[in-house]
Amino acid sequence: MCAEALAPSQRHTFIHNGRLIYEWDQTLTEVNIYITVPSGVRAKDLAVNIQSLHLSVGIKGNPPYLDIGLAGRVKASESYWTLEEGTVNLQLCKAEKGEPWTAALAGHTVDPLKQQEEQQRLMLERFQEEHPGFDFSGAKFSGQAPNPRTFMGGMSEK
């Protein structure tokens, strides 16, 4: 119950010219990107390429819908994508466990207040992982939260 309470409760959105381009969220170990595809598109119609610092998503035979750098480094070999109910779900495995991302894709940074809220949630997620017998779901920080990856000597990679 405690870990679920610290999971991302809402997605960040990237809107361009009044149109939703993608949504994203993150945990200590992954960044998830959600892209709605046109009706009738099947997984075999998609061209998805995940590299350590770059992402390309599109429909085969067309220019990519997204062809852009990632906001952080990922383990490409451990990252994957699925198509579920008209949405491409990209699960990107962070190269640096616990590192808070300010955006999913380069140049699409969320506002500083949301960044701080995200860092606080990730710090609580780290506390929960390190102390599974305790419930940190109601905990609050007074002031700025530290970086979950580097706080007190860093995180275990397990």
XYZ file of N, CA, C and O in Angstrom:
632
model
N 0.817 -1.200 0.000
C 0.000 0.000 0.000
C 0.859 1.261 0.000
O 0.588 2.198 -0.736
N 1.912 1.296 0.785
C 2.712 2.508 0.917
C 3.379 2.889 -0.393
O 3.382 4.052 -0.771
N 3.971 1.915 -1.085
C 4.673 2.213 -2.333
C 3.713 2.752 -3.387
O 4.052 3.661 -4.134
N 2.504 2.211 -3.450
C 1.532 2.688 -4.429
C 1.150 4.134 -4.162
O 0.917 4.903 -5.090
N 1.110 4.531 -2.909
C 0.740 5.901 -2.564
C 1.810 6.901 -3.020
O 1.510 8.074 -3.201
N 3.040 6.427 -3.222
C 4.124 7.305 -3.653
C 4.367 7.238 -5.159
O 5.226 7.936 -5.679
N 3.626 6.398 -5.857
C 3.756 6.317 -7.318
C 3.272 7.629 -7.934
O 2.523 8.383 -7.305
N 3.678 7.922 -9.173
C 3.210 9.160 -9.808
C 1.679 9.205 -9.831
O 1.034 8.255 -10.254
N 1.118 10.290 -9.341
C -0.343 10.407 -9.291
C -0.900 11.140 -10.503
O -2.084 11.069 -10.776
N -0.027 11.835 -11.203
C -0.473 12.518 -12.413
C 0.682 12.577 -13.398
O 1.838 12.479 -13.029
N 0.325 12.724 -14.660
C 1.321 12.794 -15.712
C 1.594 14.249 -16.076
O 0.701 15.078 -16.017
N 2.823 14.506 -16.468
C 3.170 15.798 -17.047
C 2.719 15.756 -18.504
O 2.728 14.698 -19.130
N 2.328 16.900 -19.033
C 1.882 16.945 -20.428
C 2.755 17.901 -21.225
O 3.256 18.892 -20.689
N 2.941 17.576 -22.498
C 3.591 18.501 -23.410
C 2.572 18.824 -24.495
O 2.139 17.938 -25.246
N 2.186 20.092 -24.543
C 1.182 20.559 -25.497
C 1.851 21.554 -26.438
O 2.586 22.437 -25.994
N 1.603 21.391 -27.732
C 2.157 22.286 -28.742
C 1.020 22.739 -29.651
O 0.250 21.912 -30.151
N 0.893 24.046 -29.823
C -0.192 24.625 -30.642
C -1.568 24.101 -30.226
O -2.402 23.770 -31.068
N -1.772 23.992 -28.913
C -3.061 23.560 -28.384
C -3.333 22.067 -28.503
O -4.428 21.610 -28.187
N -2.343 21.291 -28.934
C -2.528 19.849 -29.140
C -1.626 19.058 -28.204
O -0.434 19.346 -28.094
N -2.197 18.045 -27.547
C -1.411 17.174 -26.677
C -0.470 16.332 -27.537
O -0.918 15.579 -28.397
N 0.820 16.468 -27.314
C 1.823 15.713 -28.067
C 2.143 14.409 -27.340
O 2.175 13.342 -27.938
N 2.385 14.493 -26.033
C 2.644 13.296 -25.223
C 2.465 13.643 -23.754
O 2.392 14.812 -23.367
N 2.386 12.596 -22.938
C 2.367 12.721 -21.484
C 3.534 11.896 -20.950
O 4.012 10.986 -21.625
N 3.974 12.204 -19.727
C 5.053 11.424 -19.136
C 5.013 11.477 -17.623
O 4.414 12.373 -17.022
N 5.641 10.475 -17.013
C 5.842 10.450 -15.569
C 7.146 9.699 -15.303
O 7.783 9.206 -16.228
N 7.528 9.634 -14.035
C 8.774 8.949 -13.692
C 8.709 8.327 -12.320
O 7.913 8.730 -11.469
N 9.553 7.318 -12.121
C 9.803 6.711 -10.819
C 11.314 6.818 -10.586
O 12.029 7.423 -11.382
N 11.800 6.198 -9.531
C 13.241 6.209 -9.278
C 14.024 5.549 -10.410
O 15.144 5.946 -10.713
N 13.431 4.555 -11.064
C 14.171 3.747 -12.034
C 13.759 3.946 -13.481
O 14.455 3.467 -14.376
N 12.645 4.607 -13.750
C 12.197 4.709 -15.135
C 11.460 6.002 -15.435
O 10.947 6.663 -14.542
N 11.440 6.323 -16.719
C 10.628 7.416 -17.245
C 9.647 6.770 -18.218
O 10.043 5.948 -19.052
N 8.377 7.101 -18.088
C 7.334 6.544 -18.946
C 6.752 7.653 -19.804
O 6.385 8.705 -19.289
N 6.679 7.399 -21.104
C 6.117 8.361 -22.046
C 4.910 7.716 -22.708
O 4.958 6.539 -23.081
N 3.829 8.493 -22.846
C 2.565 7.995 -23.402
C 2.181 8.858 -24.594
O 2.050 10.071 -24.472
N 2.015 8.219 -25.756
C 1.676 8.925 -26.991
C 0.434 8.274 -27.592
O 0.440 7.072 -27.882
N -0.614 9.058 -27.809
C -1.820 8.545 -28.459
C -1.582 8.484 -29.958
O -1.088 9.439 -30.557
N -1.929 7.337 -30.557
C -1.742 7.156 -32.001
C -3.100 7.234 -32.702
O -4.148 7.044 -32.078
N -3.092 7.496 -34.013
C -4.359 7.552 -34.752
C -5.100 6.211 -34.698
O -4.486 5.150 -34.593
N -6.394 6.276 -34.787
C -7.234 5.086 -34.771
C -6.809 4.122 -35.882
O -6.500 4.540 -36.993
N -6.770 2.850 -35.556
C -6.431 1.825 -36.536
C -4.960 1.491 -36.630
O -4.575 0.523 -37.286
N -4.090 2.268 -36.010
C -2.653 1.983 -36.048
C -2.367 0.773 -35.163
O -2.831 0.688 -34.026
N -1.608 -0.162 -35.712
C -1.223 -1.371 -34.981
C 0.265 -1.305 -34.654
O 1.013 -0.534 -35.269
N 0.697 -2.118 -33.713
C 2.104 -2.117 -33.295
C 3.029 -2.352 -34.480
O 4.088 -1.720 -34.586
N 2.659 -3.225 -35.392
C 3.534 -3.518 -36.537
C 3.649 -2.344 -37.505
O 4.526 -2.319 -38.350
N 2.766 -1.343 -37.365
C 2.821 -0.143 -38.201
C 3.808 0.897 -37.667
O 4.132 1.858 -38.362
N 4.264 0.708 -36.439
C 5.081 1.724 -35.773
C 6.576 1.504 -35.971
O 7.041 0.369 -36.052
N 7.300 2.599 -36.035
C 8.757 2.596 -36.053
C 9.208 3.313 -34.788
O 9.026 4.524 -34.654
N 9.737 2.552 -33.839
C 10.193 3.109 -32.562
C 11.658 2.746 -32.379
O 12.033 1.579 -32.504
N 12.478 3.748 -32.087
C 13.903 3.532 -31.874
C 14.302 4.233 -30.586
O 14.234 5.463 -30.495
N 14.713 3.446 -29.595
C 15.154 3.978 -28.304
C 16.669 3.836 -28.225
O 17.187 2.723 -28.293
N 17.358 4.958 -28.098
C 18.808 4.963 -27.908
C 19.103 5.584 -26.548
O 18.210 6.143 -25.913
N 20.339 5.533 -26.124
C 20.666 6.006 -24.780
C 20.340 7.472 -24.555
O 19.983 7.867 -23.444
N 20.418 8.305 -25.590
C 20.117 9.730 -25.449
C 19.161 10.263 -26.511
O 19.025 11.479 -26.668
N 18.501 9.363 -27.243
C 17.647 9.804 -28.348
C 16.441 8.882 -28.499
O 16.528 7.686 -28.238
N 15.326 9.466 -28.953
C 14.093 8.710 -29.164
C 13.480 9.099 -30.497
O 13.406 10.282 -30.833
N 13.037 8.107 -31.228
C 12.320 8.336 -32.477
C 11.075 7.464 -32.467
O 11.157 6.262 -32.205
N 9.904 8.085 -32.731
C 8.628 7.371 -32.755
C 7.835 7.872 -33.955
O 7.711 9.083 -34.162
N 7.306 6.959 -34.723
C 6.492 7.351 -35.865
C 5.805 6.155 -36.495
O 5.917 5.028 -36.011
N 5.118 6.411 -37.575
C 4.467 5.363 -38.343
C 5.370 5.060 -39.536
O 5.827 5.978 -40.230
N 5.641 3.780 -39.765
C 6.534 3.372 -40.852
C 6.111 4.029 -42.160
O 4.928 4.154 -42.459
N 7.113 4.446 -42.945
C 6.855 5.069 -44.233
C 6.558 6.553 -44.163
O 6.321 7.198 -45.185
N 6.537 7.126 -42.966
C 6.279 8.553 -42.754
C 7.427 9.162 -41.952
O 8.135 8.444 -41.251
N 7.584 10.478 -42.009
C 8.576 11.111 -41.126
C 8.191 10.839 -39.667
O 7.009 10.703 -39.336
N 9.167 10.744 -38.769
C 8.858 10.463 -37.356
C 7.960 11.538 -36.737
O 8.098 12.716 -37.039
N 7.057 11.107 -35.881
C 6.212 12.009 -35.099
C 7.082 12.738 -34.083
O 6.948 13.938 -33.874
N 7.976 11.986 -33.436
C 8.975 12.542 -32.522
C 10.339 12.014 -32.952
O 10.491 10.816 -33.196
N 11.304 12.883 -33.031
C 12.685 12.514 -33.336
C 13.538 13.516 -32.572
O 13.870 14.587 -33.077
N 13.868 13.169 -31.328
C 14.373 14.173 -30.399
C 15.265 13.525 -29.341
O 15.142 12.336 -29.042
N 16.138 14.337 -28.764
C 16.981 13.873 -27.672
C 16.177 13.662 -26.402
O 15.168 14.339 -26.159
N 16.622 12.715 -25.606
C 16.025 12.497 -24.294
C 16.622 13.499 -23.304
O 17.726 14.000 -23.501
N 15.913 13.770 -22.228
C 16.380 14.730 -21.225
C 17.414 14.121 -20.285
O 18.023 14.824 -19.489
N 17.611 12.823 -20.374
C 18.605 12.120 -19.569
C 19.009 10.843 -20.282
O 18.406 10.456 -21.286
N 20.002 10.186 -19.750
C 20.506 8.943 -20.352
C 19.663 7.755 -19.861
O 19.304 7.688 -18.694
N 19.386 6.834 -20.805
C 18.657 5.614 -20.461
C 19.479 4.386 -20.835
O 20.422 4.467 -21.623
N 19.123 3.269 -20.256
C 19.690 1.972 -20.639
C 18.814 1.462 -21.773
O 17.755 0.881 -21.542
N 19.246 1.698 -23.002
C 18.429 1.369 -24.173
C 18.078 -0.116 -24.227
O 16.952 -0.483 -24.581
N 19.009 -0.979 -23.845
C 18.771 -2.420 -23.926
C 17.732 -2.904 -22.909
O 17.175 -3.986 -23.061
N 17.460 -2.104 -21.880
C 16.479 -2.473 -20.861
C 15.182 -1.683 -21.002
O 14.263 -1.837 -20.212
N 15.111 -0.822 -22.002
C 13.921 -0.010 -22.249
C 13.092 -0.677 -23.341
O 13.620 -1.398 -24.186
N 11.779 -0.442 -23.321
C 10.914 -1.066 -24.310
C 9.652 -0.250 -24.513
O 9.407 0.724 -23.800
N 8.850 -0.663 -25.498
C 7.590 0.018 -25.768
C 6.507 -1.003 -26.053
O 6.785 -2.127 -26.457
N 5.263 -0.593 -25.804
C 4.090 -1.406 -26.127
C 3.027 -0.479 -26.706
O 3.088 0.743 -26.531
N 2.071 -1.072 -27.388
C 0.901 -0.335 -27.866
C -0.301 -0.939 -27.186
O -0.584 -2.129 -27.358
N -0.995 -0.130 -26.387
C -2.153 -0.604 -25.638
C -3.291 0.397 -25.786
O -3.128 1.568 -25.454
N -4.411 -0.081 -26.320
C -5.626 0.730 -26.439
C -5.359 2.093 -27.069
O -5.791 3.125 -26.563
N -4.618 2.097 -28.168
C -4.381 3.326 -28.906
C -3.319 4.248 -28.343
O -3.194 5.391 -28.773
N -2.532 3.750 -27.398
C -1.472 4.554 -26.797
C -0.152 3.803 -26.823
O -0.084 2.650 -26.386
N 0.872 4.457 -27.354
C 2.228 3.906 -27.279
C 2.736 4.206 -25.876
O 2.742 5.360 -25.445
N 3.136 3.158 -25.159
C 3.702 3.293 -23.821
C 5.192 2.975 -23.912
O 5.565 1.847 -24.207
N 6.024 3.980 -23.684
C 7.473 3.795 -23.700
C 7.958 3.728 -22.261
O 7.711 4.660 -21.483
N 8.605 2.643 -21.906
C 9.175 2.515 -20.568
C 10.687 2.585 -20.713
O 11.319 1.670 -21.224
N 11.251 3.708 -20.288
C 12.671 3.982 -20.438
C 13.369 3.775 -19.096
O 13.018 4.415 -18.104
N 14.342 2.892 -19.073
C 15.076 2.573 -17.846
C 16.176 3.621 -17.645
O 17.090 3.743 -18.463
N 16.093 4.391 -16.561
C 17.086 5.426 -16.283
C 18.475 4.818 -16.112
O 18.638 3.796 -15.450
N 19.481 5.457 -16.688
C 20.864 5.029 -16.506
C 21.336 5.336 -15.087
O 22.166 4.618 -14.538
N 20.814 6.405 -14.495
C 21.164 6.816 -13.130
C 19.942 6.658 -12.243
O 19.067 7.531 -12.216
N 19.865 5.559 -11.528
C 18.729 5.313 -10.639
C 18.582 6.467 -9.653
O 19.548 6.911 -9.043
N 17.358 6.967 -9.529
C 17.071 8.021 -8.566
C 17.257 9.433 -9.088
O 16.863 10.384 -8.425
N 17.857 9.579 -10.259
C 18.080 10.924 -10.799
C 16.751 11.533 -11.238
O 16.051 10.975 -12.081
N 16.359 12.676 -10.667
C 15.112 13.315 -11.093
C 15.277 13.961 -12.466
O 16.232 14.700 -12.679
N 14.393 13.650 -13.369
C 14.399 14.275 -14.691
C 13.491 15.495 -14.653
O 12.377 15.433 -14.131
N 13.943 16.605 -15.233
C 13.129 17.824 -15.300
C 12.220 17.812 -16.526
O 11.369 18.673 -16.672
N 12.430 16.846 -17.394
C 11.630 16.673 -18.607
C 11.871 15.259 -19.103
O 12.862 14.626 -18.729
N 10.990 14.775 -19.959
C 11.231 13.479 -20.595
C 12.077 13.659 -21.847
O 12.975 12.878 -22.121
N 11.777 14.724 -22.588
C 12.474 14.989 -23.839
C 13.185 16.337 -23.759
O 12.702 17.269 -23.113
N 14.327 16.427 -24.416
C 15.154 17.633 -24.373
C 14.359 18.864 -24.787
O 13.633 18.852 -25.778
N 14.475 19.918 -23.979
C 13.827 21.179 -24.292
C 12.386 21.302 -23.829
O 11.769 22.347 -24.024
N 11.840 20.294 -23.196
C 10.436 20.309 -22.773
C 10.322 20.326 -21.251
O 9.500 19.620 -20.667
N 11.098 21.133 -20.589
C 11.177 21.165 -19.129
C 9.867 21.623 -18.484
O 9.229 22.550 -18.963
N 9.508 20.967 -17.373
C 8.339 21.399 -16.609
C 8.732 22.562 -15.702
O 9.916 22.789 -15.448
N 7.747 23.280 -15.189
C 8.054 24.467 -14.392
C 8.751 24.089 -13.077
O 8.610 22.971 -12.590
N 9.523 25.030 -12.497
C 10.326 24.735 -11.310
C 9.522 24.207 -10.116
O 10.016 23.356 -9.381
N 8.306 24.690 -9.906
C 7.498 24.197 -8.787
C 7.165 22.719 -8.980
O 7.304 21.919 -8.051
N 6.770 22.342 -10.186
C 6.480 20.927 -10.455
C 7.739 20.080 -10.358
O 7.691 18.934 -9.910
N 8.886 20.635 -10.761
C 10.160 19.919 -10.627
C 10.443 19.615 -9.159
O 10.845 18.505 -8.813
N 10.233 20.600 -8.300
C 10.487 20.407 -6.869
C 9.515 19.389 -6.270
O 9.911 18.541 -5.484
N 8.252 19.451 -6.654
C 7.275 18.469 -6.179
C 7.670 17.059 -6.606
O 7.562 16.107 -5.841
N 8.150 16.942 -7.839
C 8.592 15.640 -8.367
C 9.808 15.132 -7.600
O 9.885 13.956 -7.242
N 10.764 16.010 -7.307
C 11.948 15.619 -6.557
C 11.570 15.174 -5.147
O 12.120 14.199 -4.626
N 10.622 15.860 -4.516
C 10.162 15.455 -3.189
C 9.512 14.076 -3.242
O 9.781 13.220 -2.394
N 8.667 13.833 -4.255
C 8.000 12.528 -4.372
C 9.023 11.418 -4.598
O 8.952 10.353 -3.996
N 10.038 11.681 -5.439
C 11.076 10.679 -5.676
C 11.906 10.425 -4.424
O 12.317 9.290 -4.151
N 12.162 11.465 -3.629
C 12.913 11.286 -2.386
C 12.116 10.401 -1.426
O 12.682 9.496 -0.797
N 10.815 10.615 -1.347
C 9.971 9.773 -0.495
C 9.912 8.344 -1.031
O 9.896 7.387 -0.258
N 9.905 8.200 -2.358
C 9.935 6.863 -2.959
C 11.239 6.151 -2.574
O 11.244 4.962 -2.262
N 12.346 6.907 -2.557
C 13.625 6.320 -2.135
C 13.557 5.887 -0.674
O 13.966 4.778 -0.327
N 13.045 6.761 0.196
C 12.915 6.401 1.614
C 12.084 5.133 1.761
O 12.408 4.250 2.550
N 10.989 5.028 1.008
C 10.114 3.869 1.090
C 10.851 2.604 0.650
O 10.718 1.554 1.269
N 11.640 2.713 -0.416
C 12.404 1.564 -0.905
C 13.436 1.104 0.119
O 13.641 -0.091 0.320
N 14.085 2.054 0.769
C 15.129 1.730 1.738
C 14.578 1.284 3.087
O 15.271 0.605 3.843
N 13.340 1.656 3.404
C 12.721 1.326 4.697
C 11.300 0.817 4.455
O 10.318 1.508 4.764
N 11.159 -0.392 3.898
C 9.838 -0.880 3.489
C 8.833 -1.056 4.635
O 7.642 -1.103 4.396
N 9.282 -1.102 5.872
C 8.370 -1.266 6.995
C 7.697 0.026 7.427
O 6.806 0.016 8.273
N 8.113 1.142 6.854
C 7.565 2.438 7.232
C 6.670 2.978 6.120
O 6.835 2.646 4.957
N 5.744 3.841 6.501
C 4.834 4.461 5.536
C 5.197 5.936 5.390
O 4.982 6.723 6.295
N 5.754 6.300 4.247
C 6.159 7.674 3.990
C 5.135 8.420 3.129
O 5.374 9.548 2.721
N 3.989 7.797 2.857
C 3.023 8.388 1.930
C 2.469 9.729 2.414
O 2.074 10.553 1.602
N 2.463 9.980 3.708
C 1.954 11.245 4.225
C 3.047 12.228 4.614
O 2.769 13.316 5.110
N 4.302 11.855 4.376
C 5.432 12.707 4.767
C 5.520 13.943 3.881
O 5.165 13.912 2.711
N 6.004 15.027 4.461
C 6.186 16.288 3.731
C 7.588 16.812 4.007
O 8.159 16.577 5.065
N 8.126 17.543 3.051
C 9.411 18.211 3.235
C 9.143 19.669 3.576
O 8.261 20.287 3.002
N 9.929 20.208 4.503
C 9.879 21.649 4.727
C 11.100 22.203 4.017
O 12.229 21.925 4.385
N 10.855 22.902 2.956
C 11.961 23.403 2.146
C 12.241 22.489 0.973
O 11.456 21.622 0.630
N 13.408 22.677 0.383
C 13.770 21.952 -0.827
C 14.235 20.535 -0.502
O 15.005 20.314 0.423
N 13.766 19.571 -1.281
C 14.176 18.175 -1.099
C 15.537 17.950 -1.749
O 15.839 18.523 -2.786
N 16.354 17.080 -1.146
C 17.646 16.776 -1.764
C 17.472 15.889 -2.999
O 16.407 15.309 -3.216
N 18.535 15.757 -3.773
C 18.525 14.879 -4.938
C 18.498 13.430 -4.455
O 19.396 13.014 -3.733
N 17.496 12.642 -4.838
C 17.399 11.267 -4.345
C 18.580 10.379 -4.745
O 18.921 9.450 -4.038
N 19.214 10.669 -5.881
C 20.330 9.837 -6.344
C 21.581 10.054 -5.518
O 22.335 9.120 -5.260
N 21.832 11.292 -5.052
C 23.101 11.609 -4.389
C 22.988 11.790 -2.876
O 24.009 11.819 -2.191
N 21.789 11.900 -2.332
C 21.589 12.162 -0.907
C 22.267 11.084 -0.057
O 22.122 9.896 -0.300
N 23.025 11.505 0.930
C 23.697 10.634 1.904
C 24.476 9.498 1.243
O 24.306 8.329 1.591
N 25.290 9.851 0.277
C 26.175 8.852 -0.314
C 25.596 8.110 -1.509
O 26.241 7.236 -2.068
N 24.389 8.428 -1.896
C 23.823 7.801 -3.089
C 22.940 6.614 -2.804
O 22.693 6.242 -1.662
N 22.469 6.009 -3.897
C 21.502 4.910 -3.824
C 22.149 3.596 -4.206
O 23.061 3.548 -5.011
N 21.566 2.541 -3.691
C 21.940 1.196 -4.115
C 21.317 0.952 -5.486
O 20.195 1.362 -5.745
N 22.019 0.278 -6.366
C 21.522 0.017 -7.719
C 20.600 -1.198 -7.804
O 20.181 -1.567 -8.871
N 20.323 -1.853 -6.702
C 19.484 -3.062 -6.765
C 18.060 -2.763 -7.079
O 17.544 -1.737 -7.037
